[in-house]
Amino acid sequence: MTLQPHIIQDIQAWNQSSYKSEYFRKVLTNTNYVLCLISAAEYLGLCNWTTEPQIYVLLKDECQKNHIPIAFKNGLYYTTVNQTINDLLSNDAIDEQVILEALADQYHKNNYADLTICSENQKAFQYFKSGAEHYYTDE
């Protein structure tokens, strides 16, 4: 991801939400914010929910201008699965647990068939691939 995500946090909405997707909907429904990075991975079910109130977003206009694929469901915009995973792989500040879970999800879903890993992310993908493939089988 070439764009820096914006971080939104609404502690009142966080405290009034029973689960993370409810929090996302309370804060972002009917806005032009697009969930990205960890927040998109959480919303898409690619990883377990974190316990942090930060929401990582881009602006819809930024995504359109930079040709970042997005989708819309239940009142929220978010980066696509492929885009989200490539963004996670390209950001060395992301918790490795999130990356492993997201890749493990795609491996066990259909052996990565839905992913197109960008050339600049191939090295990171190869680094995490074995761990992701054994993520649910190792003890």
Tab-separated table of C-alpha atoms in Angstrom:
chain	number	residue	atom	x	y	z
A	1	MET	CA	0.000	0.000	0.000
A	2	THR	CA	1.504	3.283	-1.031
A	3	LEU	CA	-0.966	5.366	0.957
A	4	GLN	CA	-0.705	5.887	4.680
A	5	PRO	CA	-3.909	4.774	6.386
A	6	HIS	CA	-5.818	7.118	8.639
A	7	ILE	CA	-6.495	5.860	12.146
A	8	ILE	CA	-9.907	6.503	13.641
A	9	GLN	CA	-10.838	5.802	17.214
A	10	ASP	CA	-14.139	6.457	18.982
A	11	ILE	CA	-13.901	5.279	22.585
A	12	GLN	CA	-17.587	5.934	23.320
A	13	ALA	CA	-18.678	3.785	20.352
A	14	TRP	CA	-16.036	1.182	21.312
A	15	ASN	CA	-17.436	0.947	24.851
A	16	GLN	CA	-20.983	0.668	23.522
A	17	SER	CA	-20.184	-2.122	21.038
A	18	SER	CA	-20.507	-5.802	21.834
A	19	TYR	CA	-18.224	-6.885	18.981
A	20	LYS	CA	-15.795	-5.352	16.514
A	21	SER	CA	-17.992	-5.308	13.398
A	22	GLU	CA	-20.678	-3.495	15.414
A	23	TYR	CA	-18.026	-0.917	16.340
A	24	PHE	CA	-17.030	-0.556	12.681
A	25	ARG	CA	-20.677	-0.024	11.697
A	26	LYS	CA	-21.312	2.514	14.485
A	27	VAL	CA	-18.332	4.613	13.447
A	28	LEU	CA	-18.164	4.168	9.663
A	29	THR	CA	-21.654	3.460	8.247
A	30	ASN	CA	-22.609	5.967	5.555
A	31	THR	CA	-19.151	7.549	5.452
A	32	ASN	CA	-16.548	7.587	2.696
A	33	TYR	CA	-14.042	5.684	4.813
A	34	VAL	CA	-12.721	2.349	3.538
A	35	LEU	CA	-11.545	-0.276	6.026
A	36	CYS	CA	-7.993	-1.362	5.226
A	37	LEU	CA	-5.071	-3.355	6.622
A	38	ILE	CA	-5.844	-5.036	9.968
A	39	SER	CA	-9.353	-3.573	10.139
A	40	ALA	CA	-10.259	-4.953	6.711
A	41	ALA	CA	-8.748	-8.331	7.647
A	42	GLU	CA	-10.882	-8.400	10.792
A	43	TYR	CA	-14.051	-7.381	8.939
A	44	LEU	CA	-13.431	-9.979	6.224
A	45	GLY	CA	-12.887	-12.729	8.806
A	46	LEU	CA	-9.285	-13.278	7.720
A	47	CYS	CA	-7.985	-13.010	11.281
A	48	ASN	CA	-9.188	-12.984	14.848
A	49	TRP	CA	-10.484	-9.741	16.213
A	50	THR	CA	-7.928	-7.579	17.957
A	51	THR	CA	-8.758	-5.852	21.221
A	52	GLU	CA	-7.603	-2.432	20.059
A	53	PRO	CA	-10.069	0.394	19.277
A	54	GLN	CA	-8.021	1.742	16.337
A	55	ILE	CA	-9.699	1.512	12.944
A	56	TYR	CA	-7.441	1.661	9.876
A	57	VAL	CA	-9.089	3.410	6.945
A	58	LEU	CA	-8.468	5.090	3.651
A	59	LEU	CA	-10.760	7.604	1.991
A	60	LYS	CA	-12.909	6.254	-0.823
A	61	ASP	CA	-11.617	9.002	-3.148
A	62	GLU	CA	-8.006	8.014	-2.346
A	63	CYS	CA	-8.783	4.413	-3.247
A	64	GLN	CA	-10.440	5.359	-6.526
A	65	LYS	CA	-7.635	7.754	-7.473
A	66	ASN	CA	-4.989	5.095	-6.725
A	67	HIS	CA	-6.929	2.179	-8.272
A	68	ILE	CA	-7.211	0.313	-4.964
A	69	PRO	CA	-9.957	-2.334	-5.276
A	70	ILE	CA	-12.719	-1.911	-2.726
A	71	ALA	CA	-16.053	-3.560	-1.990
A	72	PHE	CA	-19.203	-2.539	-0.120
A	73	LYS	CA	-21.381	-4.605	2.211
A	74	ASN	CA	-23.693	-3.861	5.131
A	75	GLY	CA	-23.049	-0.120	4.915
A	76	LEU	CA	-19.248	-0.356	4.961
A	77	TYR	CA	-16.535	0.013	2.354
A	78	TYR	CA	-13.450	-2.191	2.662
A	79	THR	CA	-10.481	-3.281	0.603
A	80	THR	CA	-10.910	-6.610	-1.177
A	81	VAL	CA	-9.384	-9.809	0.221
A	82	ASN	CA	-6.594	-9.766	-2.359
A	83	GLN	CA	-5.840	-6.084	-1.748
A	84	THR	CA	-5.974	-6.516	2.031
A	85	ILE	CA	-3.500	-9.405	2.022
A	86	ASN	CA	-1.114	-7.605	-0.325
A	87	ASP	CA	-1.314	-4.531	1.914
A	88	LEU	CA	-0.564	-6.638	5.004
A	89	LEU	CA	2.418	-8.242	3.283
A	90	SER	CA	3.826	-4.888	2.202
A	91	ASN	CA	3.694	-3.320	5.660
A	92	ASP	CA	6.490	-4.494	7.936
A	93	ALA	CA	4.844	-2.858	10.967
A	94	ILE	CA	1.902	-5.292	10.891
A	95	ASP	CA	1.673	-7.943	13.606
A	96	GLU	CA	2.884	-11.209	12.044
A	97	GLN	CA	-0.008	-13.049	13.718
A	98	VAL	CA	-2.490	-11.132	11.556
A	99	ILE	CA	-0.564	-11.995	8.388
A	100	LEU	CA	-0.272	-15.671	9.307
A	101	GLU	CA	-3.981	-15.949	10.101
A	102	ALA	CA	-5.004	-14.160	6.894
A	103	LEU	CA	-2.791	-16.382	4.741
A	104	ALA	CA	-3.859	-19.516	6.635
A	105	ASP	CA	-7.483	-18.604	5.944
A	106	GLN	CA	-6.809	-18.350	2.221
A	107	TYR	CA	-4.686	-21.500	2.136
A	108	HIS	CA	-7.316	-23.606	3.870
A	109	LYS	CA	-10.140	-22.013	1.882
A	110	ASN	CA	-8.741	-22.930	-1.537
A	111	ASN	CA	-4.946	-23.135	-1.553
A	112	TYR	CA	-4.524	-19.389	-2.279
A	113	ALA	CA	-6.544	-19.659	-5.520
A	114	ASP	CA	-8.171	-16.242	-4.988
A	115	LEU	CA	-4.895	-14.428	-4.356
A	116	THR	CA	-2.618	-12.645	-6.747
A	117	ILE	CA	0.443	-11.654	-4.767
A	118	CYS	CA	2.203	-8.600	-6.205
A	119	SER	CA	5.802	-9.116	-7.269
A	120	GLU	CA	7.037	-6.711	-4.604
A	121	ASN	CA	5.296	-8.854	-1.938
A	122	GLN	CA	6.567	-12.253	-3.130
A	123	LYS	CA	9.482	-12.331	-0.693
A	124	ALA	CA	7.198	-11.624	2.291
A	125	PHE	CA	4.659	-14.158	0.998
A	126	GLN	CA	7.333	-16.864	0.762
A	127	TYR	CA	8.519	-15.983	4.261
A	128	PHE	CA	5.026	-16.499	5.773
A	129	LYS	CA	3.737	-19.249	3.463
A	130	SER	CA	4.989	-22.337	5.323
A	131	GLY	CA	3.862	-20.982	8.694
A	132	ALA	CA	0.440	-20.177	7.292
A	133	GLU	CA	0.038	-23.624	5.770
A	134	HIS	CA	0.806	-25.260	9.112
A	135	TYR	CA	-0.955	-22.655	11.236
A	136	TYR	CA	-3.972	-24.797	12.162
A	137	THR	CA	-2.111	-28.118	12.344
A	138	ASP	CA	0.879	-27.278	14.555
A	139	GLU	CA	0.525	-27.549	18.291
